PDB file of C-alpha atoms in Angstrom:
ATOM      1  CA  LYS A   1     208.820 -58.253  25.704  1.00 79.00           C
ATOM      2  CA  ASP A   2     207.491 -55.319  26.906  1.00 83.00           C
ATOM      3  CA  THR A   3     204.296 -57.036  27.972  1.00 88.00           C
ATOM      4  CA  ASP A   4     205.805 -60.376  30.291  1.00 94.00           C
ATOM      5  CA  ILE A   5     206.695 -60.588  33.941  1.00 95.00           C
ATOM      6  CA  LEU A   6     209.969 -60.625  34.636  1.00 97.00           C
ATOM      7  CA  ALA A   7     211.231 -61.848  37.776  1.00 96.00           C
ATOM      8  CA  ALA A   8     215.062 -61.900  39.512  1.00 97.00           C
ATOM      9  CA  PHE A   9     215.833 -64.664  41.356  1.00 96.00           C
ATOM     10  CA  ARG A  10     218.794 -65.135  43.711  1.00 96.00           C
ATOM     11  CA  VAL A  11     219.491 -68.906  42.617  1.00 96.00           C
ATOM     12  CA  SER A  12     222.017 -71.243  44.624  1.00 96.00           C
ATOM     13  CA  PRO A  13     222.277 -74.669  42.778  1.00 95.00           C
ATOM     14  CA  GLN A  14     223.399 -78.123  44.626  1.00 93.00           C
ATOM     15  CA  PRO A  15     226.245 -79.676  44.189  1.00 94.00           C
ATOM     16  CA  GLY A  16     227.049 -80.845  40.351  1.00 93.00           C
ATOM     17  CA  VAL A  17     223.764 -78.636  39.526  1.00 93.00           C
ATOM     18  CA  PRO A  18     225.428 -76.101  36.328  1.00 93.00           C
ATOM     19  CA  PRO A  19     224.134 -72.769  37.169  1.00 94.00           C
ATOM     20  CA  GLU A  20     222.275 -72.665  33.631  1.00 94.00           C
ATOM     21  CA  GLU A  21     220.483 -75.828  34.244  1.00 91.00           C
ATOM     22  CA  ALA A  22     219.317 -74.454  37.824  1.00 92.00           C
ATOM     23  CA  GLY A  23     218.152 -70.729  35.753  1.00 92.00           C
ATOM     24  CA  ALA A  24     216.497 -73.579  33.241  1.00 89.00           C
ATOM     25  CA  ALA A  25     214.849 -75.400  35.763  1.00 88.00           C
ATOM     26  CA  VAL A  26     213.382 -72.063  37.812  1.00 90.00           C
ATOM     27  CA  ALA A  27     211.925 -71.216  34.440  1.00 89.00           C
ATOM     28  CA  ALA A  28     210.100 -74.291  33.700  1.00 83.00           C
ATOM     29  CA  GLU A  29     209.068 -75.076  36.994  1.00 80.00           C
ATOM     30  CA  SER A  30     207.954 -71.658  38.038  1.00 78.00           C
ATOM     31  CA  SER A  31     205.808 -72.215  34.752  1.00 77.00           C
ATOM     32  CA  THR A  32     205.094 -74.985  32.329  1.00 68.00           C
ATOM     33  CA  GLY A  33     207.345 -77.442  33.529  1.00 63.00           C
ATOM     34  CA  THR A  34     206.679 -80.680  35.789  1.00 57.00           C
ATOM     35  CA  TRP A  35     209.873 -82.779  37.261  1.00 51.00           C
ATOM     36  CA  THR A  36     208.131 -85.691  35.792  1.00 57.00           C
ATOM     37  CA  THR A  37     206.627 -86.258  31.883  1.00 61.00           C
ATOM     38  CA  VAL A  38     203.105 -86.520  32.262  1.00 59.00           C
ATOM     39  CA  TRP A  39     200.724 -87.770  29.471  1.00 57.00           C
ATOM     40  CA  THR A  40     199.138 -83.928  29.171  1.00 59.00           C
ATOM     41  CA  ASP A  41     202.074 -82.204  28.258  1.00 57.00           C
ATOM     42  CA  GLY A  42     201.246 -82.990  24.702  1.00 62.00           C
ATOM     43  CA  LEU A  43     197.898 -81.214  24.674  1.00 58.00           C
ATOM     44  CA  THR A  44     199.186 -77.436  24.772  1.00 62.00           C
ATOM     45  CA  SER A  45     201.944 -75.134  23.091  1.00 65.00           C
ATOM     46  CA  LEU A  46     204.050 -75.071  25.934  1.00 65.00           C
ATOM     47  CA  ASP A  47     206.444 -72.756  24.089  1.00 69.00           C
ATOM     48  CA  ARG A  48     203.600 -70.345  24.230  1.00 70.00           C
ATOM     49  CA  TYR A  49     203.285 -70.255  28.055  1.00 74.00           C
ATOM     50  CA  LYS A  50     206.970 -71.380  29.142  1.00 81.00           C
ATOM     51  CA  GLY A  51     208.856 -69.219  31.656  1.00 87.00           C
ATOM     52  CA  ARG A  52     211.963 -68.162  29.858  1.00 91.00           C
ATOM     53  CA  CYS A  53     215.670 -67.671  31.238  1.00 93.00           C
ATOM     54  CA  TYR A  54     217.001 -64.897  29.364  1.00 95.00           C
ATOM     55  CA  ASP A  55     219.536 -63.722  31.062  1.00 97.00           C
ATOM     56  CA  LEU A  56     222.252 -65.291  34.392  1.00 97.00           C
ATOM     57  CA  GLU A  57     224.946 -63.179  36.317  1.00 97.00           C
ATOM     58  CA  PRO A  58     227.091 -64.361  39.172  1.00 97.00           C
ATOM     59  CA  VAL A  59     225.992 -62.696  42.534  1.00 97.00           C
ATOM     60  CA  ALA A  60     229.374 -60.754  43.601  1.00 96.00           C
ATOM     61  CA  GLY A  61     231.146 -61.413  47.108  1.00 95.00           C
ATOM     62  CA  GLU A  62     228.962 -64.575  46.647  1.00 95.00           C
ATOM     63  CA  GLU A  63     230.278 -68.236  45.870  1.00 93.00           C
ATOM     64  CA  ASN A  64     227.567 -70.404  43.728  1.00 94.00           C
ATOM     65  CA  GLN A  65     225.050 -67.544  43.745  1.00 97.00           C
ATOM     66  CA  TYR A  66     223.304 -65.902  40.925  1.00 97.00           C
ATOM     67  CA  ILE A  67     220.434 -64.354  39.615  1.00 98.00           C
ATOM     68  CA  ALA A  68     218.353 -66.111  37.008  1.00 97.00           C
ATOM     69  CA  TYR A  69     216.368 -63.434  35.238  1.00 98.00           C
ATOM     70  CA  VAL A  70     212.992 -64.890  33.757  1.00 95.00           C
ATOM     71  CA  ALA A  71     210.863 -63.322  31.595  1.00 95.00           C
ATOM     72  CA  TYR A  72     206.606 -64.898  31.858  1.00 93.00           C
ATOM     73  CA  PRO A  73     204.264 -64.579  28.841  1.00 92.00           C
ATOM     74  CA  LEU A  74     200.960 -62.836  30.492  1.00 90.00           C
ATOM     75  CA  ASP A  75     199.067 -65.726  28.653  1.00 87.00           C
ATOM     76  CA  LEU A  76     200.427 -67.650  31.679  1.00 86.00           C
ATOM     77  CA  PHE A  77     198.247 -65.803  34.329  1.00 89.00           C
ATOM     78  CA  GLU A  78     194.639 -65.240  34.505  1.00 91.00           C
ATOM     79  CA  GLU A  79     193.488 -62.072  34.237  1.00 93.00           C
ATOM     80  CA  GLY A  80     192.566 -59.434  37.526  1.00 92.00           C
ATOM     81  CA  SER A  81     194.362 -62.861  39.749  1.00 90.00           C
ATOM     82  CA  VAL A  82     197.563 -61.341  41.733  1.00 89.00           C
ATOM     83  CA  THR A  83     196.625 -64.875  43.609  1.00 88.00           C
ATOM     84  CA  ASN A  84     197.231 -66.486  40.169  1.00 88.00           C
ATOM     85  CA  MET A  85     200.086 -64.681  39.586  1.00 91.00           C
ATOM     86  CA  PHE A  86     201.806 -65.253  42.969  1.00 90.00           C
ATOM     87  CA  THR A  87     201.078 -68.841  43.217  1.00 86.00           C
ATOM     88  CA  SER A  88     202.840 -69.901  39.805  1.00 86.00           C
ATOM     89  CA  ILE A  89     205.499 -67.716  39.993  1.00 88.00           C
ATOM     90  CA  VAL A  90     206.639 -68.401  43.320  1.00 84.00           C
ATOM     91  CA  GLY A  91     204.505 -71.505  44.553  1.00 77.00           C
ATOM     92  CA  ASN A  92     205.963 -74.721  43.983  1.00 69.00           C
ATOM     93  CA  VAL A  93     209.541 -74.073  42.496  1.00 72.00           C
ATOM     94  CA  PHE A  94     210.884 -73.025  46.316  1.00 70.00           C
ATOM     95  CA  GLY A  95     210.796 -76.912  47.045  1.00 70.00           C
ATOM     96  CA  PHE A  96     213.111 -77.928  43.756  1.00 73.00           C
ATOM     97  CA  LYS A  97     215.820 -80.360  44.920  1.00 76.00           C
ATOM     98  CA  ALA A  98     217.878 -79.084  42.280  1.00 80.00           C
ATOM     99  CA  LEU A  99     218.315 -75.817  44.083  1.00 88.00           C
ATOM    100  CA  ARG A 100     220.211 -75.085  47.719  1.00 90.00           C
ATOM    101  CA  ALA A 101     218.359 -71.887  47.759  1.00 92.00           C
ATOM    102  CA  LEU A 102     216.321 -69.307  45.915  1.00 92.00           C
ATOM    103  CA  ARG A 103     214.534 -66.446  46.524  1.00 93.00           C
ATOM    104  CA  LEU A 104     212.550 -64.500  44.599  1.00 94.00           C
ATOM    105  CA  GLU A 105     214.169 -60.715  44.526  1.00 96.00           C
ATOM    106  CA  ASP A 106     212.894 -58.490  41.845  1.00 97.00           C
ATOM    107  CA  LEU A 107     209.396 -58.759  39.749  1.00 96.00           C
ATOM    108  CA  ARG A 108     208.469 -56.440  36.853  1.00 96.00           C
ATOM    109  CA  ILE A 109     204.578 -56.460  36.314  1.00 96.00           C
ATOM    110  CA  PRO A 110     203.659 -54.602  32.784  1.00 95.00           C
ATOM    111  CA  THR A 111     201.148 -51.802  33.604  1.00 93.00           C
ATOM    112  CA  ALA A 112     198.648 -53.616  31.036  1.00 91.00           C
ATOM    113  CA  TYR A 113     198.722 -56.597  33.408  1.00 93.00           C
ATOM    114  CA  THR A 114     198.319 -54.100  36.428  1.00 92.00           C
ATOM    115  CA  LYS A 115     195.435 -52.450  34.798  1.00 91.00           C
ATOM    116  CA  THR A 116     193.446 -55.734  35.099  1.00 93.00           C
ATOM    117  CA  PHE A 117     192.906 -56.062  38.774  1.00 90.00           C
ATOM    118  CA  GLN A 118     190.433 -54.433  40.110  1.00 87.00           C
ATOM    119  CA  GLY A 119     191.633 -53.235  43.151  1.00 80.00           C
ATOM    120  CA  PRO A 120     189.748 -52.910  47.224  1.00 78.00           C
ATOM    121  CA  PRO A 121     185.964 -51.867  46.857  1.00 81.00           C
ATOM    122  CA  HIS A 122     187.066 -48.918  49.000  1.00 86.00           C
ATOM    123  CA  GLY A 123     189.738 -47.474  50.569  1.00 87.00           C
ATOM    124  CA  ILE A 124     191.866 -47.982  53.931  1.00 90.00           C
ATOM    125  CA  GLN A 125     189.900 -45.352  55.559  1.00 93.00           C
ATOM    126  CA  VAL A 126     186.455 -47.433  55.758  1.00 93.00           C
ATOM    127  CA  GLU A 127     189.041 -50.231  56.713  1.00 90.00           C
ATOM    128  CA  ARG A 128     189.823 -47.807  59.852  1.00 93.00           C
ATOM    129  CA  ASP A 129     186.127 -46.463  60.373  1.00 95.00           C
ATOM    130  CA  LYS A 130     184.687 -50.207  60.375  1.00 91.00           C
ATOM    131  CA  LEU A 131     187.768 -51.415  63.273  1.00 90.00           C
ATOM    132  CA  ASN A 132     187.301 -48.003  64.869  1.00 93.00           C
ATOM    133  CA  LYS A 133     191.319 -48.354  64.703  1.00 90.00           C
ATOM    134  CA  TYR A 134     193.201 -45.107  63.824  1.00 94.00           C
ATOM    135  CA  GLY A 135     197.151 -43.917  64.412  1.00 93.00           C
ATOM    136  CA  ARG A 136     198.462 -46.896  63.886  1.00 89.00           C
ATOM    137  CA  PRO A 137     199.150 -49.917  60.920  1.00 89.00           C
ATOM    138  CA  LEU A 138     196.806 -52.044  61.043  1.00 86.00           C
ATOM    139  CA  LEU A 139     198.314 -55.625  60.973  1.00 80.00           C
ATOM    140  CA  GLY A 140     197.035 -59.119  59.696  1.00 79.00           C
ATOM    141  CA  CYS A 141     198.367 -62.695  60.813  1.00 80.00           C
ATOM    142  CA  THR A 142     197.226 -66.383  60.276  1.00 79.00           C
ATOM    143  CA  ILE A 143     195.824 -67.312  64.281  1.00 80.00           C
ATOM    144  CA  LYS A 144     197.228 -70.342  65.082  1.00 80.00           C
ATOM    145  CA  PRO A 145     196.391 -72.708  65.916  1.00 78.00           C
ATOM    146  CA  LYS A 146     194.215 -72.378  62.766  1.00 73.00           C
ATOM    147  CA  LEU A 147     192.158 -75.426  63.966  1.00 75.00           C
ATOM    148  CA  GLY A 148     190.838 -76.370  66.712  1.00 81.00           C
ATOM    149  CA  LEU A 149     190.222 -73.452  68.307  1.00 82.00           C
ATOM    150  CA  SER A 150     186.212 -72.998  70.088  1.00 86.00           C
ATOM    151  CA  ALA A 151     184.610 -70.022  67.940  1.00 88.00           C
ATOM    152  CA  LYS A 152     185.100 -68.378  71.765  1.00 89.00           C
ATOM    153  CA  ASN A 153     188.347 -68.448  72.237  1.00 88.00           C
ATOM    154  CA  TYR A 154     188.840 -67.884  68.220  1.00 82.00           C
ATOM    155  CA  GLY A 155     187.142 -64.612  68.614  1.00 83.00           C
ATOM    156  CA  ARG A 156     189.516 -64.016  71.332  1.00 85.00           C
ATOM    157  CA  ALA A 157     192.531 -64.671  69.767  1.00 82.00           C
ATOM    158  CA  VAL A 158     191.433 -62.309  66.567  1.00 77.00           C
ATOM    159  CA  TYR A 159     189.909 -59.306  68.330  1.00 71.00           C
TER     160      TYR A 159
END
């Protein structure tokens, strides 16, 4: 549907796992599915929220690699939350045991959903002015170690 978020995953199933099963598993695990039966399954209409693998194509020139096309209904996601969307689509599924490898290749987000994102409160120029940094890219990273630095040393690492 035009209102679905569409994802294309490169899937490499484990030996013995049929590609169709791997594609369906990616759709399920990245939406409403889980690796085990849970009592809460009966508390919601899973059909309304579950991701669906609607196509599976072999990758030309690559053995045991497929592109799994998955559609996610918008009702699965919180409006205005990029974090919620990406956590659902590319979160837990990457540790799935039925797959040898998995990579998100492409993502189509419907215009109606993108309009729910508020965006930043101001633009890049305000950030550059605050930092007094011009004429170069602004980069961000996670400071290592994440824990254990004194405030002084954390400040040294950041600035």
